[in-house]
């Protein structure tokens, strides 16, 4: 029979004596004949079998007539006084099977033959004649009319919503049941939401919220509803199976132009995350280093048969043709600012509610934007506040936050980041910008994806309260703690690369050039520390041999980050002129592992100062003051945990330190010399020197008028360049816009940006003095490291 599909996907429902009404989702007349033919072939063997089965067409989900058509026949079918079993049926078309056994859609297939998931009537006939296996029939979970009527009236189900009619509700539930059935056929990779706009717009709580806003704004409800519908269309992703395949191929093309095709990740950890997503929504919170972050994470999920995340993207990325493409592959776009737009906030609030309620996975960058310095940026709380609010109001029994670190050997965008650090404007995203990005891609090494320990909102916040009022409060302390804990867990799993350690070594010697042997020796103590502390790495770091170090140096030479001078008897390497910020970017990606030892070194030297009576107390006081200076730069644990980490770090180098510290300055200096490696000059100097530039600029600003942050940043950049030329600051990386911006946050936190008399000038002078003292101690550590390199101190 020409309209007979491949068998095996659908079976006759267990009606238990009820009349069966098949709800047919058919986009073409041929599809309807296929479904009716299937029903006739599968009628139970009984004399009156035909009398127990009716068929009713519902508005089709595909094709030119998508979403159109009346429901009169359905109204008749459900108005006969009995309780029939309603059983949805649909024809599903599959792409042709490839030689490797997959059914992945290629762009060439679409251009030649159209959408294989939604073929025209003519192509449907060809498929049935030539490749019948591509035509399948799926059924949605059947339900008695009485059950659906109860849900329509609000029987307590999560999906219970009022609609304009019972028939419309039944049609919508049939489509959703068919989507679940189709997902079983296609696989979890194509788990995508359907009827999102229709469901959200029909919810009583949403319509009630619009009514309240209309009264508040003095506008008609219809006008507010139209704006809300436009906002939802602007925000919501519009998944499409064919586009998921095509976007995946584009993403793979992009990242493989610059990196190895094989993504490095822990398959077992990914399986654990996938298992969590089966029972609760999961939220992927990755780092943001490159424009390839989302493509690589998307491809990792796709190659493991997992559905794409619903990924929040900035509206600036919604340019043609990339925006429409990625929207259909799971990206939803959010405006940069909508604080005063009540309608937009309500729409976003209900969209996130819907995704959490339906257990779809989410993704956004916890930092908000790409890091220009290489360090993990302070977290943004807005999206997390919406998810936490949805959980607290019982939209899900639990939600898991998944910290994700995406690390690269090298990054294409570093040159742009350096320019922005020096004050250049960020390039506007557009299609020409995208083409330039693709053209500049070359080989940059490997991409590593690591998962931190998941955070359960149920464990962190307690049980939800379905009666709670909506309140996505970004200033809520619990939300901020969740965000910071996520960042701490991201840092804990961020892998150390050969590039990051080589730049750490070279930046630690300023402008001095090192031979290959000197670089290797400089790395030995760092490698020993990494191995003994069991810090995460990008596989085996081959930096103990000349050949391994040479490979890492050659990659940085090829990237124009360092320069090699080979005209003398021995080749020497140093940071290229004007590339210190680029080198710092790679070092900063792992700098958090060395912050605690750096603070320990400086606090010990503070305790060794003359006139100190209680040296142990002086040590802890100095450490806490340094922690306060750097609190906007790094993620520190709470006070007690920080002090415990500090004790553990010093004990790692000198187990008897607490007994020795009260023996006086000589004993303390001996303790510092036991640190392997020394870290303060490599880690703390650029930040504290930058802070001193800003503090001096504040002092020169005066107290007559409040500080203009933009103007002060410009003055700080100018002063920093002057001091660099005068060698009053050691490294060019200390002249960094992002470091200066963090220094301004510190000054604002200490209320140093205002105006007026009083003690403002004195408090600014105290900050300058505090930073100057810390930098003098860094100079002492630097001198000790130099003596160690020259063999004077071992």
Short mmCIF file of C-alpha atoms in Angstrom, two decimals, residues 296-540:
data_model
loop_
_atom_site.label_atom_id
_atom_site.label_comp_id
_atom_site.label_asym_id
_atom_site.label_seq_id
_atom_site.Cartn_x
_atom_site.Cartn_y
_atom_site.Cartn_z
CA UNK A 296 31.76 23.98 22.46
CA UNK A 297 29.35 23.28 25.35
CA UNK A 298 26.47 22.79 22.89
CA UNK A 299 28.50 20.33 20.79
CA UNK A 300 29.53 18.37 23.89
CA UNK A 301 25.87 17.88 24.83
CA UNK A 302 24.86 17.05 21.26
CA UNK A 303 27.53 14.39 20.75
CA UNK A 304 26.28 12.70 23.93
CA UNK A 305 22.67 12.66 22.75
CA UNK A 306 21.58 15.36 25.22
CA UNK A 307 19.19 18.22 24.40
CA UNK A 308 20.48 21.76 23.89
CA UNK A 309 20.29 24.06 26.86
CA UNK A 310 18.02 27.07 26.93
CA UNK A 311 20.85 29.59 26.84
CA UNK A 312 20.46 33.23 27.84
CA UNK A 313 22.27 35.53 25.42
CA UNK A 314 22.65 39.29 25.28
CA UNK A 315 20.36 41.05 22.82
CA UNK A 316 23.53 42.42 21.17
CA UNK A 317 24.12 38.95 19.70
CA UNK A 318 20.70 38.87 18.01
CA UNK A 319 21.95 40.07 14.61
CA UNK A 320 20.99 38.57 11.25
CA UNK A 321 21.51 35.80 10.30
CA UNK A 322 23.18 34.40 13.43
CA UNK A 323 20.49 35.51 15.88
CA UNK A 324 17.55 33.77 14.14
CA UNK A 325 19.63 30.62 13.64
CA UNK A 326 20.82 30.19 17.22
CA UNK A 327 17.39 31.17 18.60
CA UNK A 328 16.04 28.05 16.86
CA UNK A 329 18.81 26.02 18.47
CA UNK A 330 18.08 27.05 22.05
CA UNK A 331 19.34 30.61 22.65
CA UNK A 332 16.94 33.15 24.12
CA UNK A 333 17.87 36.82 24.05
CA UNK A 334 17.58 39.24 26.95
CA UNK A 335 17.93 43.00 26.95
CA UNK A 336 20.91 44.42 28.77
CA UNK A 337 18.72 46.61 30.92
CA UNK A 338 15.02 46.38 31.73
CA UNK A 339 14.91 47.48 35.35
CA UNK A 340 11.97 49.87 34.89
CA UNK A 341 10.03 47.80 32.34
CA UNK A 342 7.39 46.02 34.42
CA UNK A 343 5.87 44.19 31.46
CA UNK A 344 9.22 42.83 30.25
CA UNK A 345 10.13 41.68 33.77
CA UNK A 346 6.81 39.84 34.13
CA UNK A 347 7.30 38.10 30.77
CA UNK A 348 10.85 37.00 31.62
CA UNK A 349 9.71 35.89 35.08
CA UNK A 350 7.00 33.61 33.62
CA UNK A 351 9.29 32.32 30.87
CA UNK A 352 11.84 31.15 33.45
CA UNK A 353 9.00 29.71 35.55
CA UNK A 354 7.85 27.70 32.53
CA UNK A 355 11.33 26.31 31.80
CA UNK A 356 11.90 25.30 35.42
CA UNK A 357 8.43 23.76 35.71
CA UNK A 358 8.93 21.70 32.54
CA UNK A 359 12.44 20.59 33.65
CA UNK A 360 14.33 22.11 30.73
CA UNK A 361 18.04 22.74 31.21
CA UNK A 362 19.21 26.35 31.32
CA UNK A 363 22.56 27.98 30.65
CA UNK A 364 24.01 31.43 31.10
CA UNK A 365 27.34 32.98 31.99
CA UNK A 366 27.58 33.57 35.72
CA UNK A 367 29.98 36.46 35.01
CA UNK A 368 27.53 38.20 32.67
CA UNK A 369 30.13 39.02 29.99
CA UNK A 370 33.49 37.81 28.80
CA UNK A 371 36.42 38.27 31.17
CA UNK A 372 38.92 40.78 29.78
CA UNK A 373 41.54 39.99 32.41
CA UNK A 374 41.51 36.17 32.41
CA UNK A 375 40.19 35.96 35.97
CA UNK A 376 36.68 34.89 36.84
CA UNK A 377 34.62 38.07 37.08
CA UNK A 378 32.27 38.87 39.98
CA UNK A 379 28.96 37.08 39.39
CA UNK A 380 25.77 38.68 38.14
CA UNK A 381 22.68 37.84 40.16
CA UNK A 382 19.74 38.69 37.88
CA UNK A 383 19.04 35.38 36.12
CA UNK A 384 19.89 33.39 39.23
CA UNK A 385 17.33 35.44 41.17
CA UNK A 386 14.60 34.40 38.70
CA UNK A 387 15.54 30.70 38.94
CA UNK A 388 15.72 30.78 42.74
CA UNK A 389 12.36 32.54 42.87
CA UNK A 390 10.80 29.87 40.63
CA UNK A 391 12.19 27.15 42.91
CA UNK A 392 11.02 28.87 46.10
CA UNK A 393 7.48 29.05 44.73
CA UNK A 394 7.44 25.31 44.07
CA UNK A 395 7.87 25.22 40.28
CA UNK A 396 10.22 22.29 40.89
CA UNK A 397 11.09 20.15 43.89
CA UNK A 398 14.77 20.90 43.32
CA UNK A 399 17.08 22.71 40.91
CA UNK A 400 20.76 21.91 40.47
CA UNK A 401 23.34 24.58 39.65
CA UNK A 402 26.21 23.11 37.61
CA UNK A 403 29.48 25.09 37.84
CA UNK A 404 31.33 24.74 34.51
CA UNK A 405 34.86 25.79 33.63
CA UNK A 406 35.67 26.08 29.91
CA UNK A 407 39.43 26.42 29.49
CA UNK A 408 41.58 26.92 26.40
CA UNK A 409 45.26 26.46 25.68
CA UNK A 410 45.17 29.89 24.04
CA UNK A 411 42.39 32.29 23.06
CA UNK A 412 41.87 34.20 19.84
CA UNK A 413 40.23 37.22 21.49
CA UNK A 414 43.15 38.16 23.76
CA UNK A 415 44.34 40.93 21.43
CA UNK A 416 40.92 42.61 21.59
CA UNK A 417 40.85 42.25 25.36
CA UNK A 418 44.25 43.92 25.68
CA UNK A 419 43.12 46.86 23.54
CA UNK A 420 40.04 47.29 25.75
CA UNK A 421 42.21 47.12 28.88
CA UNK A 422 44.13 50.09 27.52
CA UNK A 423 40.98 52.10 26.99
CA UNK A 424 39.84 51.12 23.46
CA UNK A 425 36.11 50.76 22.79
CA UNK A 426 34.59 47.29 22.52
CA UNK A 427 33.83 46.32 18.92
CA UNK A 428 30.11 46.15 18.19
CA UNK A 429 28.77 42.69 17.33
CA UNK A 430 27.45 42.36 13.78
CA UNK A 431 27.62 39.97 10.85
CA UNK A 432 30.81 41.61 9.56
CA UNK A 433 32.29 41.25 13.06
CA UNK A 434 31.32 37.55 12.99
CA UNK A 435 32.95 37.03 9.57
CA UNK A 436 36.13 38.69 10.85
CA UNK A 437 36.12 36.42 13.90
CA UNK A 438 35.91 33.33 11.68
CA UNK A 439 38.67 34.55 9.37
CA UNK A 440 41.05 35.18 12.27
CA UNK A 441 40.70 31.70 13.70
CA UNK A 442 43.81 29.55 13.57
CA UNK A 443 45.16 26.68 15.66
CA UNK A 444 45.03 27.45 19.38
CA UNK A 445 45.27 24.00 20.96
CA UNK A 446 42.63 22.18 22.99
CA UNK A 447 39.35 22.99 24.74
CA UNK A 448 38.80 21.52 28.21
CA UNK A 449 35.38 21.45 29.90
CA UNK A 450 35.23 20.68 33.62
CA UNK A 451 32.23 20.33 35.92
CA UNK A 452 32.26 21.51 39.51
CA UNK A 453 30.28 19.86 42.27
CA UNK A 454 26.56 20.55 41.66
CA UNK A 455 24.68 22.80 44.09
CA UNK A 456 21.21 21.66 45.14
CA UNK A 457 18.82 24.53 45.82
CA UNK A 458 16.77 22.21 48.05
CA UNK A 459 19.80 21.63 50.28
CA UNK A 460 20.99 25.23 50.15
CA UNK A 461 17.63 26.95 50.65
CA UNK A 462 15.31 24.39 52.20
CA UNK A 463 11.95 23.20 50.93
CA UNK A 464 9.95 25.38 48.51
CA UNK A 465 6.78 27.18 49.47
CA UNK A 466 4.13 27.05 46.70
CA UNK A 467 2.19 29.85 48.42
CA UNK A 468 5.09 32.31 48.35
CA UNK A 469 4.71 35.55 46.41
CA UNK A 470 7.02 36.13 43.40
CA UNK A 471 10.13 38.03 44.45
CA UNK A 472 13.21 37.69 42.22
CA UNK A 473 15.38 39.83 44.51
CA UNK A 474 18.98 40.24 43.28
CA UNK A 475 20.00 41.75 46.62
CA UNK A 476 18.95 38.67 48.55
CA UNK A 477 21.95 37.44 50.57
CA UNK A 478 21.16 33.76 49.92
CA UNK A 479 21.26 34.36 46.15
CA UNK A 480 24.58 36.15 46.42
CA UNK A 481 26.03 33.31 48.49
CA UNK A 482 24.88 30.79 45.88
CA UNK A 483 26.53 32.81 43.12
CA UNK A 484 29.82 33.14 45.00
CA UNK A 485 29.84 29.46 45.92
CA UNK A 486 29.31 28.65 42.25
CA UNK A 487 32.35 30.77 41.36
CA UNK A 488 34.46 29.11 44.06
CA UNK A 489 33.56 25.69 42.66
CA UNK A 490 34.35 26.85 39.12
CA UNK A 491 37.78 28.03 40.21
CA UNK A 492 38.41 24.75 42.02
CA UNK A 493 38.07 22.72 38.80
CA UNK A 494 39.62 25.17 36.31
CA UNK A 495 42.55 23.24 34.81
CA UNK A 496 46.08 24.62 34.76
CA UNK A 497 47.64 24.78 31.29
CA UNK A 498 51.24 24.85 30.17
CA UNK A 499 50.61 28.33 28.75
CA UNK A 500 49.38 29.66 32.09
CA UNK A 501 52.43 28.37 33.98
CA UNK A 502 54.96 29.64 31.42
CA UNK A 503 53.42 33.12 31.50
CA UNK A 504 53.34 32.94 35.32
CA UNK A 505 57.08 32.26 35.27
CA UNK A 506 57.98 34.95 32.72
CA UNK A 507 55.83 37.67 34.27
CA UNK A 508 57.49 36.96 37.60
CA UNK A 509 60.84 38.22 36.31
CA UNK A 510 59.62 41.51 34.84
CA UNK A 511 61.41 42.46 31.62
CA UNK A 512 64.29 40.04 32.14
CA UNK A 513 64.87 37.51 29.37
CA UNK A 514 65.42 33.86 30.35
CA UNK A 515 67.16 31.00 28.60
CA UNK A 516 65.31 27.77 27.98
CA UNK A 517 67.08 26.21 30.95
CA UNK A 518 66.18 29.14 33.21
CA UNK A 519 62.51 28.91 32.21
CA UNK A 520 62.50 25.16 32.90
CA UNK A 521 64.16 25.60 36.31
CA UNK A 522 61.78 28.44 37.18
CA UNK A 523 58.89 26.11 36.41
CA UNK A 524 60.16 23.20 38.50
CA UNK A 525 59.08 24.54 41.88
CA UNK A 526 55.70 25.61 40.49
CA UNK A 527 55.16 22.14 39.01
CA UNK A 528 56.15 20.52 42.30
CA UNK A 529 53.59 22.68 44.08
CA UNK A 530 50.86 21.88 41.54
CA UNK A 531 51.51 18.15 41.83
CA UNK A 532 51.82 18.04 45.59
CA UNK A 533 48.63 20.09 46.00
CA UNK A 534 46.87 17.87 43.42
CA UNK A 535 45.64 20.89 41.48
CA UNK A 536 43.66 20.21 38.26
CA UNK A 537 45.67 20.33 35.04
CA UNK A 538 45.04 19.98 31.31
CA UNK A 539 46.30 16.43 31.22
CA UNK A 540 49.99 15.79 31.78
#
